[in-house]
Coordinates of C-alpha atoms in Angstrom, one line a residue:
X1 CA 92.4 139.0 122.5
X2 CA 92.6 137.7 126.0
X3 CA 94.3 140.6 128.2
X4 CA 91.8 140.1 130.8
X5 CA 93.4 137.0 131.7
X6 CA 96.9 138.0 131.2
X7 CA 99.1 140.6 132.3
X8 CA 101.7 140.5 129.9
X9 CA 102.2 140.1 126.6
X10 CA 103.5 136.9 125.2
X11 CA 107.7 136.3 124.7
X12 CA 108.8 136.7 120.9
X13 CA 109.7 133.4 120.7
X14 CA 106.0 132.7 122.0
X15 CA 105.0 134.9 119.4
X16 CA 107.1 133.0 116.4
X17 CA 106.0 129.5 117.1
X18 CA 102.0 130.3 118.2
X19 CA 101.4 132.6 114.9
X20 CA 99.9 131.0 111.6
X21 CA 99.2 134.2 109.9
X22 CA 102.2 133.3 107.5
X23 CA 99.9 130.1 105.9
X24 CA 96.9 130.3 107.0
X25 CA 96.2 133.4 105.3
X26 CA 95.6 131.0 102.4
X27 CA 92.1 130.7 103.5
X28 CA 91.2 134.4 103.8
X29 CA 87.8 134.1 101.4
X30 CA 87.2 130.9 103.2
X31 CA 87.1 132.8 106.8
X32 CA 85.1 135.6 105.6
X33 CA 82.7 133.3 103.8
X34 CA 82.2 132.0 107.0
X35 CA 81.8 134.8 108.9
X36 CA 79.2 136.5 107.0
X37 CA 77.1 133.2 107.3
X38 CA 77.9 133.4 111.1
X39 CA 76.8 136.8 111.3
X40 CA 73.6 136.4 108.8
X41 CA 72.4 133.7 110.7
X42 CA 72.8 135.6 114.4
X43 CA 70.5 138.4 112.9
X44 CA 67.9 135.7 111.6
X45 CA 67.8 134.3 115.0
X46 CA 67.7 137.8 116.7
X47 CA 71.0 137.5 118.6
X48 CA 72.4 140.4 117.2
X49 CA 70.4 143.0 115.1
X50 CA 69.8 143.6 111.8
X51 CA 72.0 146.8 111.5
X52 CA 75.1 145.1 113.2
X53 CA 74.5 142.1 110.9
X54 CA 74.4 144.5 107.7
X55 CA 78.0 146.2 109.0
X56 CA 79.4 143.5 109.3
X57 CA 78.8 141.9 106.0
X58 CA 79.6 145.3 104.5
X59 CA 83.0 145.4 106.5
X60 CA 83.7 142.1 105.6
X61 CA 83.0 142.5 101.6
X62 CA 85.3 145.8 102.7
X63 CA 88.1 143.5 103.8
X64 CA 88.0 140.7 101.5
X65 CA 88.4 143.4 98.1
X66 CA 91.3 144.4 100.2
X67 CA 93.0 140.9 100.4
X68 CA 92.0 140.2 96.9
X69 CA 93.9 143.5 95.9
X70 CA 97.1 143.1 98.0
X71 CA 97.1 145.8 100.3
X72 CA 95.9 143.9 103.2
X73 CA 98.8 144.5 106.3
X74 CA 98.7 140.8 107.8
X75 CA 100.2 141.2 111.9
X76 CA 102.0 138.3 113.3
X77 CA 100.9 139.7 116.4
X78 CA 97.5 138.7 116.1
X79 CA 98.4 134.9 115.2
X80 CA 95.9 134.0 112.5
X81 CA 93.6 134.8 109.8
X82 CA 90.7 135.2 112.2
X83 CA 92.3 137.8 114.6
X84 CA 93.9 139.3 111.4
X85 CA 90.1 139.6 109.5
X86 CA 88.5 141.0 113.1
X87 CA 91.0 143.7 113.8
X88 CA 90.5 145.1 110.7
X89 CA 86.8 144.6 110.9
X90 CA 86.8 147.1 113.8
X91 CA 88.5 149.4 112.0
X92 CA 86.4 149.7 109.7
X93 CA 82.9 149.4 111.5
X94 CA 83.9 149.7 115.1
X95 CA 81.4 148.2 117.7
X96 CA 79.2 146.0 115.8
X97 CA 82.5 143.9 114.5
X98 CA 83.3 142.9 118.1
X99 CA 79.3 140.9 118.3
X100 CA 80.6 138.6 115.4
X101 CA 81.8 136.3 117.7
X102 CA 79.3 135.6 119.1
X103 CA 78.2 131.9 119.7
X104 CA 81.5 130.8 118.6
X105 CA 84.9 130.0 118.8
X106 CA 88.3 129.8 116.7
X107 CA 88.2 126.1 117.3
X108 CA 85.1 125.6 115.0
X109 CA 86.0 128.9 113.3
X110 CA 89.2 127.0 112.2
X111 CA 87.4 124.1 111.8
X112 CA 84.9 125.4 109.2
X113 CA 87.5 127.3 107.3
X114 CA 89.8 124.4 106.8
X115 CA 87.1 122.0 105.5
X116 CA 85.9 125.2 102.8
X117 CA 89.5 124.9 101.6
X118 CA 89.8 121.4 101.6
X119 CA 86.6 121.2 99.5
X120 CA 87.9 123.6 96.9
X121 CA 90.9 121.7 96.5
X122 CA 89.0 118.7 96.2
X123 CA 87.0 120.1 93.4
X124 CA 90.0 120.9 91.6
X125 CA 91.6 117.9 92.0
X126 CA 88.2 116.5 90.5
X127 CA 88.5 119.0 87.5
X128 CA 92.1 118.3 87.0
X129 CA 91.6 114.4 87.0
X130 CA 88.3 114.5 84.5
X131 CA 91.2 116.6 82.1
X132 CA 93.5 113.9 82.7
X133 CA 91.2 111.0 82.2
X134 CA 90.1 112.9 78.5
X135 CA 93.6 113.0 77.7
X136 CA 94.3 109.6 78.1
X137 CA 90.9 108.3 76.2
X138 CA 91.9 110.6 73.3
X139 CA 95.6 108.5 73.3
X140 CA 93.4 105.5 73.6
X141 CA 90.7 106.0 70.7
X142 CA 93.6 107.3 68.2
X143 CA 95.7 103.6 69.3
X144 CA 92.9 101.0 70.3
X145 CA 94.3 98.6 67.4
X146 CA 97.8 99.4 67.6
X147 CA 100.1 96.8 69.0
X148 CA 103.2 97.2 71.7
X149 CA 104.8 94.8 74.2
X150 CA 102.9 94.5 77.5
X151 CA 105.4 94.1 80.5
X152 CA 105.7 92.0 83.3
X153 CA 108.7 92.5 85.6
X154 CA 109.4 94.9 82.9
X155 CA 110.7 92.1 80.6
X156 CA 108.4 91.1 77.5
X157 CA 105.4 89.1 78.7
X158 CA 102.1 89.6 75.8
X159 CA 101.1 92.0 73.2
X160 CA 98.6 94.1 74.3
X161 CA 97.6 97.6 72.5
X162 CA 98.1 101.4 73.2
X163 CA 94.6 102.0 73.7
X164 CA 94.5 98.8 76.5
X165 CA 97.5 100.1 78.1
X166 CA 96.2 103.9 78.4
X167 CA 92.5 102.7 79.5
X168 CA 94.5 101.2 82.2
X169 CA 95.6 104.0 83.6
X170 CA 92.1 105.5 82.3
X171 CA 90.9 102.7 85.3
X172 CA 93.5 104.0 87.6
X173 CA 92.7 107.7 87.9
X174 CA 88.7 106.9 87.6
X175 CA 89.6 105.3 91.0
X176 CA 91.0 108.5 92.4
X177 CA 88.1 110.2 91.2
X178 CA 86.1 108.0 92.7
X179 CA 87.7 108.8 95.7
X180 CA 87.6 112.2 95.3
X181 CA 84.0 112.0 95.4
X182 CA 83.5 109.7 98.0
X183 CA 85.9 111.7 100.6
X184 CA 83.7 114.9 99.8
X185 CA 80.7 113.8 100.3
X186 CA 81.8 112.6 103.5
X187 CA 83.5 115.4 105.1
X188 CA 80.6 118.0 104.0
X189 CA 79.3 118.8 107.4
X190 CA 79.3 121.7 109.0
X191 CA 81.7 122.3 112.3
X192 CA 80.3 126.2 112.6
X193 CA 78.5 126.7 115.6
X194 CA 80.0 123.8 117.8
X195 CA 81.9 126.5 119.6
X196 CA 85.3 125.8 121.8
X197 CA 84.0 122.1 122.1
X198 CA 80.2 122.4 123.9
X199 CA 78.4 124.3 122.0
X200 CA 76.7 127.5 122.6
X201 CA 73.8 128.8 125.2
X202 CA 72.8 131.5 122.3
X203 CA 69.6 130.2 120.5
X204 CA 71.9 130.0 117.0
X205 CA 70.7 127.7 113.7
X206 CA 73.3 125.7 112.5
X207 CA 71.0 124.0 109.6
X208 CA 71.1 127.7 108.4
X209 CA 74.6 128.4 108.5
X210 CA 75.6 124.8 106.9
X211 CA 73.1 125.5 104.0
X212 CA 75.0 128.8 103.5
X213 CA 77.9 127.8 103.1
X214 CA 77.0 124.5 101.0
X215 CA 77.3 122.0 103.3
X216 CA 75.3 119.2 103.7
X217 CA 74.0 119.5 107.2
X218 CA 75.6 120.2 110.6
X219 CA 78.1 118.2 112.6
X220 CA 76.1 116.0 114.9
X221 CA 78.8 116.5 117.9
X222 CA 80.5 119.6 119.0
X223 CA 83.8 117.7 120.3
X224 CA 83.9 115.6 117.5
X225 CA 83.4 119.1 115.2
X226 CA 86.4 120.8 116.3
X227 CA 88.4 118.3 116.9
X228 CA 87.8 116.2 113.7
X229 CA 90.9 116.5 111.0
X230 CA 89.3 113.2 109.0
X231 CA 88.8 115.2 106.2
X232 CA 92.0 116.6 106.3
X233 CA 93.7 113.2 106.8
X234 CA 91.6 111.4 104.0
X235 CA 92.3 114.4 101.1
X236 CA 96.2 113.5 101.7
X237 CA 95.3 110.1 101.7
X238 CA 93.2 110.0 98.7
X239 CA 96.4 112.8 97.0
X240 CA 99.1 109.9 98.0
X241 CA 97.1 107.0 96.2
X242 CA 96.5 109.4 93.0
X243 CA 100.4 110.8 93.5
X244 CA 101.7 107.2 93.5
X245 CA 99.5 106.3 90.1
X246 CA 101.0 109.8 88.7
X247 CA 104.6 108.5 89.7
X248 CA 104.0 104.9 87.9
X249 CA 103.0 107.1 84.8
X250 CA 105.8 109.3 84.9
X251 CA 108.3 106.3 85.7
X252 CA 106.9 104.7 82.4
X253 CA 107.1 107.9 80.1
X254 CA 110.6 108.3 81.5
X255 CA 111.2 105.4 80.1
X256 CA 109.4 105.2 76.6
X257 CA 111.2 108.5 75.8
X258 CA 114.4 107.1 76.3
X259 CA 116.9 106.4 72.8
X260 CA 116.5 102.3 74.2
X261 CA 112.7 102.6 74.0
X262 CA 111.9 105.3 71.6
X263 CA 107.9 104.6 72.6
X264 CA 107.1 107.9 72.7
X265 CA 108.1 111.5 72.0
X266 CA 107.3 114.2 74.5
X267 CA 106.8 117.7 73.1
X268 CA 109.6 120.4 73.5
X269 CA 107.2 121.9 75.7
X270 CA 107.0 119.6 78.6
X271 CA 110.8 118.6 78.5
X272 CA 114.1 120.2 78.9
X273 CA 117.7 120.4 77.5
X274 CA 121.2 119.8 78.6
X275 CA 123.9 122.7 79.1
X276 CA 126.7 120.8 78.2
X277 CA 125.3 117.9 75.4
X278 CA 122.9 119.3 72.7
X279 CA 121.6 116.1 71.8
X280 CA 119.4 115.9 74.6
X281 CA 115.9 116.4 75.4
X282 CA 115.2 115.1 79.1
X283 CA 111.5 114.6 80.4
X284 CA 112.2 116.5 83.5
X285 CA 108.2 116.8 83.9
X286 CA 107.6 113.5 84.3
X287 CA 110.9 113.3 86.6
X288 CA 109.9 116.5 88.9
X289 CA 106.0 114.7 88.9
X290 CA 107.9 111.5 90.0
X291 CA 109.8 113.4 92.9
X292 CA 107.3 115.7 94.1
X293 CA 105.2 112.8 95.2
X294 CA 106.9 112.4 98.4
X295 CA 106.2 115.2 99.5
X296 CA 102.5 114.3 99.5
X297 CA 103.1 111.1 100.9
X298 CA 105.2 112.7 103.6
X299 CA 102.3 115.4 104.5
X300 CA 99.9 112.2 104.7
X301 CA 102.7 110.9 107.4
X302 CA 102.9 114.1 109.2
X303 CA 100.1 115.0 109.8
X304 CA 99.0 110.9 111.2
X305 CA 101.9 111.4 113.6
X306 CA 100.4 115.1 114.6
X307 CA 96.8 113.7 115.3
X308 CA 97.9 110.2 116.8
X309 CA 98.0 110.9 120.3
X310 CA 95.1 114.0 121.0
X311 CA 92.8 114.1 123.3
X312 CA 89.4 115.6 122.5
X313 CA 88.5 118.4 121.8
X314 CA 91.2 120.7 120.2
X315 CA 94.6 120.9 121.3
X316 CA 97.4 123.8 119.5
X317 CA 99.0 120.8 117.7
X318 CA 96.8 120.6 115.5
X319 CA 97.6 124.6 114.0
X320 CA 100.5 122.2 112.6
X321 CA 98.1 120.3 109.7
X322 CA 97.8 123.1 107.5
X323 CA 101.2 123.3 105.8
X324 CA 101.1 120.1 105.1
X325 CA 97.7 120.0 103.1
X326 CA 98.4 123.0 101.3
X327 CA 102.1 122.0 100.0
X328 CA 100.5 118.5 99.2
X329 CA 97.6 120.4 97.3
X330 CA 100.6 122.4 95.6
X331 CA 102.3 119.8 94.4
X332 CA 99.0 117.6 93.5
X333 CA 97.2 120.2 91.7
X334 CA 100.4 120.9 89.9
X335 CA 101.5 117.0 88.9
X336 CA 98.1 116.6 87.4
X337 CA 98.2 119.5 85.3
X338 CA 101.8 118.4 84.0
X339 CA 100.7 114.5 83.4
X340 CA 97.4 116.2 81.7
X341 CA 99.8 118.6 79.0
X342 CA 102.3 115.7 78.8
X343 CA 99.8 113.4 77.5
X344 CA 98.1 115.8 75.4
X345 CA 101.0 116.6 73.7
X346 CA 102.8 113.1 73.2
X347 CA 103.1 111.3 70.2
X348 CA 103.2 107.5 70.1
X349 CA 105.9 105.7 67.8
X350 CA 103.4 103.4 66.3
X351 CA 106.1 101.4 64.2
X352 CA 108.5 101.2 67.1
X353 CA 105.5 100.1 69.5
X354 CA 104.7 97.3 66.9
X355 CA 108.3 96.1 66.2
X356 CA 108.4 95.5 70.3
X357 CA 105.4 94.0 70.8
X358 CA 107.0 90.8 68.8
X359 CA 110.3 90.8 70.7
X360 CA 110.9 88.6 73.4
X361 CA 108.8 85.3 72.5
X362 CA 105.5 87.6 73.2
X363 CA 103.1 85.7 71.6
X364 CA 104.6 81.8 73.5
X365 CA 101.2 81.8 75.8
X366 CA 99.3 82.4 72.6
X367 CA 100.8 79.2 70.7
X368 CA 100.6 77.0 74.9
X369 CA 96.9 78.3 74.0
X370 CA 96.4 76.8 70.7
X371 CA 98.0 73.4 72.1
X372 CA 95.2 73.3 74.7
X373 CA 92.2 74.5 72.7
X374 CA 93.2 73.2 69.2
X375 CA 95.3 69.8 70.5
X376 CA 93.5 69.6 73.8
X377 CA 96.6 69.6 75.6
X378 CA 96.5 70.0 79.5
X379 CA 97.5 73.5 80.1
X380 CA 100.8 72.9 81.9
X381 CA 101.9 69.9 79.3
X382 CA 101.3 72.8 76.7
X383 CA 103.1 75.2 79.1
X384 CA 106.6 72.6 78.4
X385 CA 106.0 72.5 75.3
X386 CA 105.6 76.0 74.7
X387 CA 108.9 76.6 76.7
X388 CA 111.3 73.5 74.9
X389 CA 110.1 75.7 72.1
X390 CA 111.5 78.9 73.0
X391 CA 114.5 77.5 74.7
X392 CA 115.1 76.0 70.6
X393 CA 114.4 79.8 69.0
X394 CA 116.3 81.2 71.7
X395 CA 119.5 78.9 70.4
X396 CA 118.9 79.3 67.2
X397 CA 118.6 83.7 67.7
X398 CA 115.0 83.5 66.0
X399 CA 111.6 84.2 67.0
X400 CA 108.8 81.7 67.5
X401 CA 107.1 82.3 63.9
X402 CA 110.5 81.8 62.4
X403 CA 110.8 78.0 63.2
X404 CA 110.2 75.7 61.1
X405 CA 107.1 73.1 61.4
X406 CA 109.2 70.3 61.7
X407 CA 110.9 72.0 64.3
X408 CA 108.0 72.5 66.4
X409 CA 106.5 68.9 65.3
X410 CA 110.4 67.5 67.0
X411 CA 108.8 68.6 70.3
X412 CA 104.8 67.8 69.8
X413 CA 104.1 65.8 66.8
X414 CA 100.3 67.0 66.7
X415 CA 101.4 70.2 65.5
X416 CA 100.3 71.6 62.1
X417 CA 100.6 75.0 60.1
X418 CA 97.8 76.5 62.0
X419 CA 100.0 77.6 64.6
X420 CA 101.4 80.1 62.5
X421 CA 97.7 81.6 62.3
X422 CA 98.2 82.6 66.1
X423 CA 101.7 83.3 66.2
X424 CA 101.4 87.3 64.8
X425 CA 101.0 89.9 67.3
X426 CA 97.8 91.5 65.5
X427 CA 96.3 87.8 65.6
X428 CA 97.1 87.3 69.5
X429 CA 95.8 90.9 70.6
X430 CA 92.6 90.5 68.3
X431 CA 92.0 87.2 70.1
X432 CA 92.4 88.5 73.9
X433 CA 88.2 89.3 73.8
X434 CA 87.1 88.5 77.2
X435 CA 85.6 91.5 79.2
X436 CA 88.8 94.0 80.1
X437 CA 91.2 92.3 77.3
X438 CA 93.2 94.1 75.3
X439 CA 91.4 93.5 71.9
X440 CA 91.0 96.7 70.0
X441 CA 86.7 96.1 70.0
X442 CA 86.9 95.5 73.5
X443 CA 89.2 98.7 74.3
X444 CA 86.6 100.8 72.0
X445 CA 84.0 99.3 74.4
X446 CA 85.7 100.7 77.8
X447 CA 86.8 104.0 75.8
X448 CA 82.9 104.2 74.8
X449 CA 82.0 103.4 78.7
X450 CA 84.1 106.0 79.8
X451 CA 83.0 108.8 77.4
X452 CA 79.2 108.2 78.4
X453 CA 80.5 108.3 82.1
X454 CA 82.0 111.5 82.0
X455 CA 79.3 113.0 80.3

């Protein structure tokens, strides 16, 4: 490729470190989608002619059927997937195959290959968090009015329902959609045609070539184009923040499964069992989900400490960003998938949620609420009162309901049997109406939202 300038070949060891061909064969149909544009748009502009442009794209279709079928012989000793795709262009159509280059360069040949793949990934990851998100509003709708413990510091804090506990995380993955779409829409500009970093003398359309290949225009600046990684940077970005949501989810079904919870039940298909102790049935899916997340956040690292100190334009370093996206793509893709069957397939222990919800003095800010709006209590007089109330249930090994009146009237004489109307965990979540509370009508509101959304 450049034996005019040198006079021998390069070392082995040269020849280990500078190939890519081992990943970035990945984006094959990416390359050759590329190329065809490159080559359709030099004929349209009359910089090559129409016969070359034809044997090209015939060469090409040539050698993507043979990648696509597996008999493709990838060289290390052409370094990437371009060199790789041109040698055996000339094979196949001879001259004409050594004019596709022209008016460009790897750099924004690299360039526009890696942000095609990016923005298939990204579509998937939008497809694979839409599933997701349908998932959790079906667990939602079939719960909206049943009641569990909601958690703070993972001790009993309020009742709260199923549904409002899945639409949360309903709210947490419509961020990383949102995200998904945002980041997208950004990167879709077109590097092909910038060249090594200048540009090019040859009268080429870029417009033309960004249109073919769906993007939404052309990159204003050639060094910016080829040296640009952005995209790159924000899809791991965006995969961390989703991963880390994914974790949180996975930490919690780890959890609810467990014989101290009993919360949930995961199916026999998205679990595992023991070889020593046939009792068990271990959520290894939502474990491996939990793990695999660092290996996304450490591609987002990686490839921040790779781009950190470049100059413009392009330097070889960046060859290094690629295995990082595509193992963080992996493992994304994969951990949505497995949260996606997971809660699909799980079933909810409605009795066991409800018996919960009740422990652990759940409903004290509901009866410090009726002190202030029934009594007109200050908030934090109610808020001692609440707790000298507890602090007596707790000696006695009851719950708040199960104390007497004259109990409660020992600590605030203004007391009367309408606490006991606010005291039951169906009565507190039914009360919790402002917007975004967890009353069933207002979790059949957001489900309701949703749905129209998505449609």
């Amino acid at each position: 490729m450049w034996g005019g300038r040198f006079a021998a070949g390069p070392d082995a060891i040269m020849e280990a470190i500078n190939a890519s061909i081992g990943f970035d064969k990945r984006m094959a149909s990416q390359d050759i989608a590329g190329s065809r544009a490159h080559a359709a748009m030099l004929a349209a502009t009359g910089v090559i002619s129409d016969n070359d442009a034809e044997a090209i794209r015939e060469g090409l279709l040539t050698v993507l059927s043979e990648i696509e079928a597996g008999t493709f012989q990838f060289s290390t000793a052409l370094e990437d997937i371009h060199m790789n795709v041109e040698a055996r262009l000339k094979e196949i159509i001879g001259e004409p195959a050594g004019r596709l280059h022209t008016g460009r360069s790897r750099n924004d040949q690299v360039a526009t290959d890696f942000k095609l793949w990016v923005r298939d990934q990204f579509d998937a990851a939008e497809a694979g968090l839409i599933a997701l998100i349908r998932a959790l509003l079906t667990q939602a709708e079939a719960g909206a009015d049943w009641v569990m413990p909601g958690f703070t510091h993972l001790q009993t804090a309020q009742p709260v329902t199923w549904g409002h506990h899945m639409m949360a995380y309903v709210e947490m993955f419509g961020r990383d959609l949102s995200r998904v779409r945002d980041a997208r829409k950004r990167m879709n500009e077109s590097p092909l045609g910038a060249a090594a970093l200048a540009g090019t003398s040859f009268p080429i359309d870029r417009h033309m070539t960004a249109e073919a290949l769906g993007f939404d225009r052309p990159s204003a600046n050639s060094l910016d184009a080829v040296s640009d990684r952005d995209f790159a940077l924000e899809f791991l970005s965006t995969a961390s923040i989703s991963a880390m949501h994914l974790s949180r989810f996975a930490e919690e079904l780890v959890i609810w499964s467990s014989a101290q919870f009993r919360f949930v039940a995961l199916s026999d298909r998205f679990s595992t069992g023991s070889s020593i102790m046939p009792q068990k049935k271990n959520p290894d899916a939502a474990e491996l989900i939990r793990a695999k997340i660092g290996r996304i956040f450490g591609a987002n690292t990686a490839l921040m400490m790779v781009m950190k100190g470049l100059p413009l334009a392009y330097s070889k370093d960046m060859q290094e960003d690629k295995e990082q996206v595509f193992d963080a793509a992996d493992n994304w893709m994969l951990a949505l998938a497995a949260m996606e069957g997971m809660v699909k397939d799980m079933t909810a222990n409605r009795e066991n949620l409800a018996a919960a919800a009740g422990s652990g003095f759940s409903t004290a800010t509901d009866l410090a609420d009726w002190l202030v709006r029934v009594l007109k209590v200050p908030f934090r007089d109610a808020h001692h009162v609440t707790g000298t109330l507890v602090a007596m249930a707790e000696k006695k090994g009851c719950d708040l309901p199960d104390l007497t009146l004259a109990e409660m009237q020992s600590v605030h004489a203004g007391i009367t049997e309408d606490i006991f109307s606010v005291l039951g965990v169906d009565n507190s979540v039914n009360s919790r109406l402002s917007y975004g509370g967890t009353a069933p009508k207002r979790v059949r509101e957001q489900i309701a939202r949703w749905k129209e959304a998505l449609a």
